[in-house]
Short mmCIF file of C-alpha atoms in Angstrom, two decimals:
data_model
loop_
_atom_site.label_atom_id
_atom_site.label_comp_id
_atom_site.label_asym_id
_atom_site.label_seq_id
_atom_site.Cartn_x
_atom_site.Cartn_y
_atom_site.Cartn_z
CA MET A 1 15.69 4.96 0.05
CA PHE A 2 13.15 4.42 -2.65
CA LEU A 3 12.30 0.88 -3.65
CA LEU A 4 13.51 -0.24 -7.06
CA LEU A 5 11.12 -1.50 -9.68
CA ILE A 6 10.09 -5.06 -8.94
CA SER A 7 11.49 -7.53 -11.46
CA ASP A 8 9.24 -10.51 -10.69
CA PHE A 9 6.20 -10.85 -12.91
CA PRO A 10 3.37 -9.53 -10.73
CA PHE A 11 0.37 -11.45 -12.15
CA LYS A 12 0.02 -15.04 -11.01
CA PRO A 13 -0.46 -17.97 -13.48
CA ASN A 14 -3.86 -18.02 -15.18
CA VAL A 15 -6.40 -20.34 -13.57
CA LYS A 16 -9.36 -21.78 -15.48
CA ILE A 17 -12.54 -21.10 -13.49
CA ASP A 18 -15.10 -23.28 -15.25
CA ASP A 19 -14.99 -27.08 -15.32
CA LYS A 20 -16.48 -27.40 -18.83
CA THR A 21 -14.66 -29.39 -21.51
CA GLY A 22 -15.11 -29.83 -25.24
CA ALA A 23 -17.28 -27.62 -27.38
CA GLN A 24 -18.56 -25.44 -24.55
CA GLU A 25 -18.54 -21.66 -24.76
CA GLN A 26 -18.29 -19.66 -21.52
CA ALA A 27 -18.62 -15.90 -21.46
CA GLU A 28 -20.06 -12.84 -19.66
CA ILE A 29 -17.76 -13.29 -16.67
CA SER A 30 -18.09 -11.44 -13.35
CA ILE A 31 -15.98 -11.65 -10.21
CA ALA A 32 -15.76 -10.16 -6.71
CA THR A 33 -13.38 -10.92 -3.84
CA THR A 34 -13.11 -10.27 -0.10
CA GLN A 35 -11.00 -11.77 2.69
CA PHE A 36 -9.12 -13.85 0.06
CA LYS A 37 -12.45 -15.50 -0.91
CA SER A 38 -13.97 -15.01 -4.35
CA LEU A 39 -17.25 -15.60 -6.11
CA SER A 40 -17.44 -15.71 -9.90
CA SER A 41 -20.35 -16.18 -12.26
CA TRP A 42 -20.65 -16.59 -16.02
CA VAL A 43 -22.84 -17.85 -18.83
CA ASP A 44 -22.54 -21.26 -20.51
CA ASN A 45 -23.42 -20.99 -24.20
CA GLY A 46 -22.79 -24.72 -24.66
CA SER A 47 -24.98 -27.78 -24.17
CA THR A 48 -25.53 -27.31 -20.40
CA GLY A 49 -26.58 -23.70 -20.89
CA GLY A 50 -27.60 -21.05 -18.37
CA ASN A 51 -25.74 -19.21 -15.66
CA TRP A 52 -23.11 -20.84 -13.47
CA TYR A 53 -21.06 -19.78 -10.47
CA ASP A 54 -17.99 -20.94 -8.60
CA VAL A 55 -16.19 -20.11 -5.35
CA SER A 56 -12.50 -19.78 -4.55
CA LEU A 57 -11.28 -19.79 -0.95
CA ASP A 58 -7.59 -19.13 -1.68
CA THR A 59 -7.26 -15.83 -3.51
CA THR A 60 -8.37 -17.40 -6.86
CA LYS A 61 -5.46 -19.87 -6.90
CA THR A 62 -8.03 -22.71 -7.21
CA TRP A 63 -11.75 -22.86 -7.85
CA ASN A 64 -14.34 -25.32 -6.59
CA VAL A 65 -16.83 -27.31 -8.65
CA ASP A 66 -19.20 -25.31 -10.93
CA LYS A 67 -22.75 -24.90 -9.70
CA ASN A 68 -25.93 -23.53 -11.18
CA ASN A 69 -28.43 -24.35 -8.44
CA ILE A 70 -29.18 -20.73 -7.44
CA PHE A 71 -30.45 -19.50 -10.79
CA GLY A 72 -33.56 -21.54 -11.55
CA ASN A 73 -34.68 -23.14 -14.79
CA SER A 74 -35.40 -19.96 -16.77
CA ASP A 75 -32.04 -18.24 -16.29
CA CYS A 76 -30.60 -16.57 -19.33
CA CYS A 77 -27.48 -14.47 -19.00
CA ASP A 78 -25.79 -11.35 -17.70
CA PRO A 79 -24.80 -12.42 -14.16
CA VAL A 80 -23.07 -9.68 -12.16
CA VAL A 81 -21.41 -10.21 -8.77
CA LYS A 82 -20.51 -7.45 -6.30
CA GLU A 83 -19.34 -7.57 -2.69
CA TYR A 84 -19.78 -5.35 0.35
CA ASN A 85 -18.75 -6.07 3.97
CA GLY A 86 -18.35 -9.79 3.33
CA THR A 87 -21.70 -10.26 1.59
CA PHE A 88 -21.75 -11.24 -2.12
CA HIS A 89 -24.69 -9.94 -4.14
CA ILE A 90 -25.59 -11.45 -7.52
CA VAL A 91 -28.07 -10.24 -10.13
CA TRP A 92 -28.88 -11.75 -13.50
CA LEU A 93 -31.32 -11.69 -16.39
CA ASN A 94 -33.92 -14.45 -16.01
CA ASN A 95 -35.20 -14.08 -19.58
CA THR A 96 -38.21 -11.88 -18.68
CA SER A 97 -37.11 -10.73 -15.23
CA ILE A 98 -34.23 -9.13 -13.35
CA THR A 99 -33.49 -11.52 -10.47
CA TYR A 100 -31.37 -11.15 -7.33
CA ARG A 101 -29.87 -13.24 -4.51
CA LYS A 102 -27.11 -12.81 -1.92
CA THR A 103 -24.83 -14.98 0.20
CA THR A 104 -23.26 -14.12 3.56
CA ASP A 105 -21.27 -17.38 3.88
CA PHE A 106 -19.22 -17.34 0.68
CA GLY A 107 -21.63 -19.32 -1.45
CA ASN A 108 -22.63 -22.07 0.97
CA THR A 109 -26.19 -20.73 1.21
CA PHE A 110 -28.09 -18.01 -0.63
CA SER A 111 -31.08 -15.84 0.22
CA THR A 112 -34.43 -16.46 -1.39
CA THR A 113 -34.81 -15.23 -4.98
CA LYS A 114 -36.06 -11.68 -5.43
CA THR A 115 -37.71 -10.65 -8.70
CA LEU A 116 -36.95 -6.96 -9.15
CA SER A 117 -38.70 -6.28 -12.45
CA THR A 118 -40.44 -8.18 -15.22
CA GLY A 119 -40.97 -7.63 -18.94
CA SER A 120 -38.65 -7.25 -21.91
CA LEU A 121 -35.42 -6.43 -20.09
CA ASP A 122 -31.69 -6.47 -20.69
CA HIS A 123 -28.22 -6.00 -19.20
CA PRO A 124 -28.44 -5.54 -15.43
CA TRP A 125 -25.40 -4.12 -13.65
CA MET A 126 -24.86 -3.39 -9.94
CA ALA A 127 -23.12 -0.97 -7.60
CA ILE A 128 -23.19 -0.81 -3.79
CA LYS A 129 -22.86 2.26 -1.56
CA LYS A 130 -23.01 1.21 2.10
CA ASP A 131 -26.45 -0.42 2.61
CA THR A 132 -27.83 0.92 -0.67
CA ILE A 133 -27.71 -1.44 -3.64
CA ALA A 134 -28.44 0.00 -7.10
CA ILE A 135 -29.13 -2.30 -10.06
CA ILE A 136 -29.44 -0.60 -13.45
CA PHE A 137 -31.06 -2.24 -16.48
CA THR A 138 -32.84 -1.56 -19.76
CA SER A 139 -36.60 -1.94 -20.01
CA TYR A 140 -38.13 -2.28 -23.50
CA SER A 141 -41.65 -1.48 -24.66
CA GLY A 142 -42.10 -2.22 -28.34
CA SER A 143 -39.42 -0.39 -30.28
CA SER A 144 -38.59 2.05 -27.46
CA SER A 145 -36.71 1.60 -24.18
CA ILE A 146 -35.94 3.34 -20.93
CA ILE A 147 -33.15 2.92 -18.36
CA ARG A 148 -34.42 1.90 -14.90
CA VAL A 149 -32.78 1.37 -11.52
CA ALA A 150 -33.85 -1.09 -8.82
CA CYS A 151 -32.89 0.26 -5.35
CA SER A 152 -32.56 -1.53 -2.04
CA PHE A 153 -31.87 0.49 1.11
CA ASP A 154 -31.61 -2.48 3.51
CA GLY A 155 -28.93 -4.70 1.97
CA GLY A 156 -31.12 -6.44 -0.60
CA ASN A 157 -34.21 -7.37 1.42
CA ASN A 158 -36.65 -4.92 -0.12
CA TRP A 159 -36.64 -3.19 -3.48
CA THR A 160 -38.15 -0.25 -5.36
CA VAL A 161 -37.71 0.63 -9.04
CA VAL A 162 -37.28 4.12 -10.48
CA ASN A 163 -36.73 5.51 -13.97
CA ILE A 164 -33.75 7.62 -15.07
CA PRO A 165 -35.06 10.83 -16.61
CA ASN A 166 -34.26 11.49 -20.28
CA SER A 167 -33.10 7.90 -20.89
CA THR A 168 -35.48 7.10 -23.75
CA ASN A 169 -33.97 4.64 -26.24
CA GLY A 170 -31.04 3.92 -23.95
CA ALA A 171 -29.35 0.50 -23.91
CA VAL A 172 -26.47 -1.51 -22.37
CA PRO A 173 -26.31 0.41 -19.08
CA ILE A 174 -23.61 0.15 -16.44
CA ILE A 175 -23.44 1.68 -12.96
CA ALA A 176 -20.58 2.67 -10.66
CA THR A 177 -20.16 4.47 -7.35
CA ASP A 178 -17.47 6.72 -5.92
CA LYS A 179 -18.91 6.01 -2.44
CA ASN A 180 -20.56 9.47 -2.50
CA LYS A 181 -22.95 9.06 -5.41
CA PHE A 182 -24.03 6.59 -8.09
CA TRP A 183 -23.07 7.10 -11.73
CA GLY A 184 -25.30 5.48 -14.35
CA PHE A 185 -23.95 5.22 -17.90
CA PHE A 186 -25.67 3.84 -21.01
CA TRP A 187 -25.58 3.86 -24.79
CA GLY A 188 -27.90 6.42 -26.34
CA ASP A 189 -29.63 5.40 -29.55
CA ASP A 190 -28.40 7.40 -32.56
CA PRO A 191 -28.46 6.39 -36.26
CA THR A 192 -24.76 7.06 -36.80
CA ASP A 193 -23.01 7.68 -33.49
CA ILE A 194 -23.91 6.14 -30.17
CA GLY A 195 -23.73 8.74 -27.45
CA ILE A 196 -22.60 7.71 -23.98
CA TRP A 197 -25.08 9.22 -21.57
CA VAL A 198 -24.78 9.68 -17.82
CA SER A 199 -27.09 10.30 -14.89
CA THR A 200 -26.15 10.58 -11.20
CA SER A 201 -27.85 10.05 -7.87
CA THR A 202 -26.80 10.42 -4.25
CA ASP A 203 -29.58 8.19 -2.89
CA CYS A 204 -30.59 5.88 -5.80
CA SER A 205 -34.16 7.21 -5.64
CA ASN A 206 -33.61 10.54 -7.40
CA TRP A 207 -31.62 10.75 -10.61
CA THR A 208 -30.47 13.70 -12.65
CA SER A 209 -31.70 14.09 -16.20
CA ALA A 210 -29.36 12.02 -18.40
CA GLN A 211 -26.96 13.98 -20.58
CA LYS A 212 -24.81 12.99 -23.52
CA VAL A 213 -21.13 13.24 -22.57
CA ALA A 214 -19.25 11.29 -25.25
CA VAL A 215 -19.54 9.82 -28.73
CA MET A 216 -19.05 6.11 -29.38
CA SER A 217 -18.94 4.77 -32.93
CA TYR A 218 -21.82 2.55 -34.06
CA ALA A 219 -19.14 0.18 -35.40
CA VAL A 220 -18.81 -1.34 -31.91
CA ALA A 221 -22.52 -1.94 -31.47
CA PRO A 222 -23.62 -4.81 -33.76
CA ASN A 223 -23.86 -8.24 -32.18
CA PRO A 224 -21.74 -9.67 -30.77
CA TYR A 225 -21.32 -6.28 -29.12
CA PRO A 226 -18.59 -5.83 -26.54
CA GLN A 227 -19.37 -4.55 -23.10
CA GLY A 228 -18.16 -1.32 -24.63
CA ILE A 229 -18.36 0.83 -21.53
CA HIS A 230 -17.05 -0.04 -18.09
CA ALA A 231 -16.76 2.41 -15.20
CA ASP A 232 -15.61 2.82 -11.60
CA GLY A 233 -15.45 5.77 -9.23
CA TYR A 234 -13.25 7.04 -6.44
CA SER A 235 -13.61 10.01 -4.09
CA GLY A 236 -16.04 12.14 -6.10
CA ARG A 237 -14.58 11.22 -9.49
CA VAL A 238 -15.29 8.57 -12.08
CA LEU A 239 -13.48 7.00 -15.02
CA ASN A 240 -15.33 5.29 -17.86
CA ALA A 241 -13.29 3.12 -20.21
CA TYR A 242 -15.02 2.57 -23.52
CA MET A 243 -14.39 1.47 -27.10
CA HIS A 244 -14.42 3.91 -29.96
CA THR A 245 -13.15 4.18 -33.53
CA LYS A 246 -12.99 7.49 -35.31
CA THR A 247 -12.81 5.77 -38.69
CA GLY A 248 -15.71 3.35 -38.16
CA SER A 249 -13.44 0.37 -38.91
CA ARG A 250 -12.99 -2.64 -36.63
CA SER A 251 -9.26 -2.47 -37.48
CA ASP A 252 -9.13 0.89 -35.67
CA TRP A 253 -10.77 0.01 -32.32
CA ARG A 254 -9.18 1.94 -29.46
CA VAL A 255 -9.69 2.39 -25.75
CA TYR A 256 -10.95 5.81 -24.73
CA ILE A 257 -11.39 7.25 -21.26
CA LEU A 258 -14.38 9.38 -20.27
CA ARG A 259 -13.43 11.28 -17.13
CA TYR A 260 -15.36 13.41 -14.68
CA ASN A 261 -12.77 15.72 -13.15
CA LEU A 262 -14.90 17.54 -10.53
CA ILE A 263 -15.53 20.38 -12.97
CA GLY A 264 -16.85 18.62 -16.06
CA TRP A 265 -16.24 15.82 -18.56
CA ASP A 266 -13.31 15.20 -20.84
CA THR A 267 -12.39 12.29 -23.13
CA PHE A 268 -9.09 11.03 -24.46
CA MET A 269 -7.59 7.94 -26.08
CA VAL A 270 -5.41 5.57 -24.07
CA ALA A 271 -2.82 3.41 -25.88
CA PRO A 272 -0.32 1.92 -23.40
CA ASN A 273 0.90 -0.60 -26.05
CA GLY A 274 1.31 2.09 -28.71
CA ASN A 275 -1.12 3.30 -31.35
CA ASN A 276 -0.36 0.76 -34.06
CA SER A 277 -2.81 -2.07 -33.41
CA ILE A 278 -6.28 -2.86 -32.06
CA TYR A 279 -7.59 -2.57 -28.51
CA TYR A 280 -10.78 -4.32 -27.44
CA MET A 281 -13.26 -4.49 -24.54
CA PRO A 282 -11.74 -2.49 -21.66
CA ALA A 283 -12.51 -2.91 -17.97
CA ILE A 284 -11.48 -0.52 -15.21
CA THR A 285 -11.42 -0.63 -11.40
CA PHE A 286 -10.01 1.53 -8.59
CA ASP A 287 -8.11 0.04 -5.68
CA PRO A 288 -8.62 1.51 -2.18
CA TYR A 289 -5.67 3.87 -2.65
CA GLY A 290 -7.09 5.63 -5.72
CA THR A 291 -5.06 3.83 -8.40
CA ALA A 292 -7.05 3.04 -11.52
CA HIS A 293 -6.38 -0.40 -13.07
CA LEU A 294 -7.22 -0.82 -16.76
CA PHE A 295 -7.48 -4.22 -18.44
CA TYR A 296 -7.99 -4.72 -22.21
CA PHE A 297 -7.46 -7.15 -25.05
CA TYR A 298 -4.71 -6.13 -27.49
CA LYS A 299 -3.81 -7.57 -30.89
CA ILE A 300 -0.11 -8.51 -30.95
CA ALA A 301 -0.06 -10.08 -34.42
CA ASN A 302 -2.34 -11.90 -36.85
CA LYS A 303 -4.61 -14.19 -34.80
CA LYS A 304 -2.60 -13.40 -31.69
CA TRP A 305 -4.37 -11.45 -28.96
CA ALA A 306 -3.57 -11.18 -25.26
CA LEU A 307 -4.98 -9.58 -22.15
CA PHE A 308 -2.97 -6.58 -20.83
CA HIS A 309 -2.98 -4.31 -17.77
CA SER A 310 -1.94 -0.71 -17.22
CA TYR A 311 -2.52 1.56 -14.25
CA SER A 312 -2.79 5.27 -13.48
CA VAL A 313 -2.11 6.96 -10.15
CA ASN A 314 -3.14 10.42 -11.38
CA PHE A 315 -6.72 9.78 -12.42
CA GLY A 316 -5.96 8.80 -15.99
CA SER A 317 -3.59 11.61 -16.96
CA SER A 318 -0.77 9.11 -17.54
CA TRP A 319 -0.58 5.32 -17.64
CA SER A 320 2.09 2.80 -16.74
CA ASN A 321 3.88 0.59 -19.22
CA PRO A 322 1.60 -2.33 -20.11
CA ILE A 323 2.01 -5.80 -18.60
CA ARG A 324 0.68 -8.90 -20.29
CA VAL A 325 -1.80 -10.72 -18.03
CA SER A 326 -2.74 -13.79 -20.07
CA ASP A 327 -0.25 -16.67 -20.08
CA THR A 328 -0.74 -17.21 -23.80
CA THR A 329 -2.20 -15.63 -26.91
CA PHE A 330 -5.46 -16.53 -28.62
CA GLU A 331 -7.56 -15.73 -31.69
CA PHE A 332 -10.30 -13.16 -31.69
CA VAL A 333 -13.47 -11.79 -33.19
CA GLU A 334 -12.00 -9.54 -35.88
CA GLU A 335 -10.12 -12.29 -37.77
CA ASN A 336 -11.13 -12.70 -41.39
CA ASP A 337 -12.19 -16.34 -41.04
CA CYS A 338 -14.40 -15.67 -38.02
CA GLY A 339 -17.41 -14.69 -40.08
CA SER A 340 -19.41 -11.49 -40.01
CA VAL A 341 -19.55 -9.60 -36.73
CA ASP A 342 -23.33 -9.73 -37.12
CA ASN A 343 -23.40 -13.54 -37.43
CA VAL A 344 -22.04 -15.01 -34.23
CA ASN A 345 -19.42 -17.71 -34.67
CA TYR A 346 -18.68 -18.78 -31.12
CA ASN A 347 -15.16 -19.99 -32.00
CA CYS A 348 -14.26 -16.34 -32.40
CA TRP A 349 -16.44 -14.56 -29.88
CA PRO A 350 -15.28 -13.83 -26.30
CA GLY A 351 -18.67 -12.63 -25.12
CA HIS A 352 -18.78 -9.38 -23.27
CA TYR A 353 -16.78 -8.36 -20.35
CA ILE A 354 -13.44 -8.50 -18.81
CA GLU A 355 -14.28 -7.94 -15.16
CA ALA A 356 -11.84 -6.52 -12.59
CA TYR A 357 -11.97 -6.03 -8.86
CA ALA A 358 -9.57 -4.75 -6.17
CA ASP A 359 -9.45 -5.22 -2.42
CA SER A 360 -6.88 -3.83 0.06
CA GLN A 361 -4.10 -6.14 -1.13
CA ASN A 362 -4.76 -7.48 -4.62
CA VAL A 363 -6.15 -6.61 -8.03
CA TYR A 364 -8.20 -9.45 -9.58
CA VAL A 365 -9.32 -9.95 -13.15
CA ALA A 366 -11.48 -12.55 -14.90
CA TRP A 367 -12.02 -12.89 -18.63
CA ALA A 368 -12.90 -15.31 -21.43
CA ASP A 369 -10.54 -16.44 -24.19
CA ASN A 370 -10.33 -19.30 -26.66
CA ARG A 371 -6.77 -20.55 -26.10
CA THR A 372 -8.15 -24.12 -26.17
CA GLY A 373 -10.18 -23.57 -29.33
CA TYR A 374 -13.31 -22.76 -27.31
CA PHE A 375 -13.97 -19.91 -24.97
CA HIS A 376 -13.55 -20.58 -21.28
CA VAL A 377 -13.27 -18.23 -18.31
CA TYR A 378 -9.98 -17.59 -16.51
CA SER A 379 -8.76 -15.55 -13.56
CA THR A 380 -5.52 -14.22 -12.09
CA TYR A 381 -4.44 -11.58 -9.62
CA ALA A 382 -1.50 -9.41 -8.63
CA ARG A 383 -0.53 -7.82 -5.33
CA ILE A 384 -0.96 -4.07 -5.42
CA ASN A 385 2.36 -3.75 -3.64
CA ASP A 386 4.10 -5.63 -6.47
CA LEU A 387 2.15 -4.00 -9.28
CA VAL A 388 2.12 -0.27 -8.47
CA VAL A 389 5.70 0.82 -8.65
CA ASN A 390 7.09 3.96 -7.09
CA TYR A 391 5.43 6.79 -9.00
CA SER A 392 8.13 9.34 -8.17
CA GLU A 393 10.77 7.13 -9.76
CA LYS A 394 8.63 6.40 -12.78
CA LEU A 395 8.09 10.06 -13.62
CA ASN A 396 11.24 11.47 -12.06
CA ASP A 397 9.09 13.30 -9.57
CA LYS A 398 11.21 15.87 -7.75
CA ASN A 399 8.56 16.75 -5.15
CA ILE A 400 9.50 14.07 -2.64
CA LYS A 401 12.61 12.52 -1.18
CA ILE A 402 13.61 10.42 1.82
CA LYS A 403 16.46 11.50 4.09
CA ASP A 404 17.39 9.82 7.36
CA GLY A 405 14.25 7.72 7.22
CA LYS A 406 12.01 10.78 6.91
CA LEU A 407 9.74 11.65 4.00
CA PHE A 408 10.07 15.22 2.69
CA TYR A 409 7.86 17.11 0.26
CA ILE A 410 9.56 19.78 -1.84
CA SER A 411 7.20 22.58 -2.76
CA ASP A 412 7.58 25.81 -4.66
CA LYS A 413 4.66 27.57 -2.90
CA ASN A 414 2.47 27.69 0.18
CA GLU A 415 -0.08 24.90 -0.14
CA VAL A 416 -2.12 22.38 1.83
CA LEU A 417 -1.38 18.67 1.33
CA ASP A 418 -3.82 15.86 1.94
CA VAL A 419 -1.54 13.07 3.29
CA LYS A 420 -2.55 9.46 3.89
CA ILE A 421 -0.17 6.66 4.88
CA TYR A 422 -1.14 2.99 4.43
CA LYS A 423 0.41 -0.30 5.40
CA VAL A 424 0.84 -2.72 2.51
CA ASP A 425 -2.20 -4.67 3.81
CA GLY A 426 -4.35 -1.63 3.03
CA SER A 427 -4.89 -0.39 6.59
CA LEU A 428 -4.73 3.40 7.06
CA ILE A 429 -2.14 4.34 9.70
CA HIS A 430 -1.92 8.12 9.28
CA LYS A 431 -4.11 10.86 7.88
CA SER A 432 -3.53 14.60 8.03
CA LYS A 433 -3.78 17.99 6.32
CA ILE A 434 -0.34 19.60 6.24
CA ASN A 435 0.47 23.24 5.49
CA VAL A 436 3.76 23.38 3.58
CA LYS A 437 6.00 26.27 2.56
CA PRO A 438 8.42 26.68 -0.33
CA GLY A 439 11.36 24.33 0.11
CA GLU A 440 11.69 21.01 1.96
CA ASN A 441 8.88 20.07 4.32
CA GLU A 442 9.01 17.02 6.59
CA ILE A 443 5.87 14.95 6.09
CA TYR A 444 6.30 11.68 7.91
CA LYS A 445 8.90 9.37 9.50
CA ILE A 446 8.94 6.21 7.43
CA LYS A 447 9.14 2.88 9.20
CA GLY A 448 9.32 -0.11 6.91
CA LEU A 449 7.44 -0.34 3.62
CA VAL A 450 4.40 1.91 3.30
CA ILE A 451 2.18 3.37 0.61
CA VAL A 452 1.94 7.14 0.73
CA LYS A 453 -0.80 9.18 -0.94
CA ILE A 454 -0.23 12.92 -1.25
CA ASN A 455 -3.19 14.62 -2.87
CA ASP A 456 -3.72 12.58 -6.07
CA LYS A 457 -0.25 11.01 -6.27
CA ILE A 458 0.73 7.63 -4.83
CA TYR A 459 4.25 6.66 -3.76
CA LYS A 460 5.47 3.27 -2.56
CA VAL A 461 8.43 3.95 -0.28
CA GLY A 462 10.59 2.18 2.25
CA GLY A 463 12.32 3.60 5.31
CA PHE A 464 15.08 2.43 7.54
#
């Protein structure tokens, strides 16, 4: 039998991460999680100022007391947290330097501070591929800029910095990995349209010449600019979620997907809530099974925005019905009484980023909203097993069925299937290449609830 759609709301109640009260503005949130333990960092734009971080030891159900002791006195902004093999790595902008530390004991102690680069710098972002850490950032010299990458090949102990070729006048970079290579994206400077540029590297040391692969309207660029582009990769592919408006109007902001499909690049608009309102500031992450999770702010009505989620199991070709993630609605930057987008009024500015992360069991998201009248940072999570419904039911897929506790694949040709079977805790229990013929082909004997991946499709099925 196939499991029915789950009726319980999958995302847990929102939890406020920061301890700030009153007229404090928290933004630029980042989060990473492993072994049910999480580290989050953000920027306080209020009276205390600077970067802060917090730790959760119970799958983000509760957070400890805010701390800022690891950043130093000259910290500025842009903290980014990533995790690999139980180690949390954090990088941030220290006004005139890109600075790095790590913790192997969930925030109890941190390594000594490493200064990776100095000068007029902006917007570091990080990706980790095994023992190689790549931190991308913008380096300015007068009116020009270049995109640079700091590389560590020993887990963050030693660093070297390289330039990305053909990245002159680039800005707001972001980096992702599909575990095979690194993908560096950035805005390209253009008087009318901002091009999204990309460069790749298999080793962090050597980067391809950056090329323009998409257009992004300049209407999204003026301060307070959104993150604008947010990417993640999986198995040789990458998805980049970004903001774009074909009309140049802030009332026409939409989420677009830039996709590398093993052959080349394509772009398309994504509108899970329908194409009759405004989407803002997307974030995207892959879970270990290849499902892409998209988070975004969406305008429900006048002065009523909310955070939503949609997912894709076929690399962005189709998206699930949206689910609201935020417990409540809130006002937002585009409202008429929020002032000019070029003149920051913090009561209406969420800062950049929604940040999302997935481990073998859960999908986590952290964001900033002003439900209390001032922006604070919040988190929630959902179990992948509750969130990703049976794809074959959703699309009336006729390629698979279960009979007598066995999984069958129905094909119309001779083909080779890449089959992987996972427990719901994320552990791989079966992997094979199977030659199938036209008609019914037995794939696997199902015992209990499992997640099945056949080529690029994911099925959640239960046996007898």
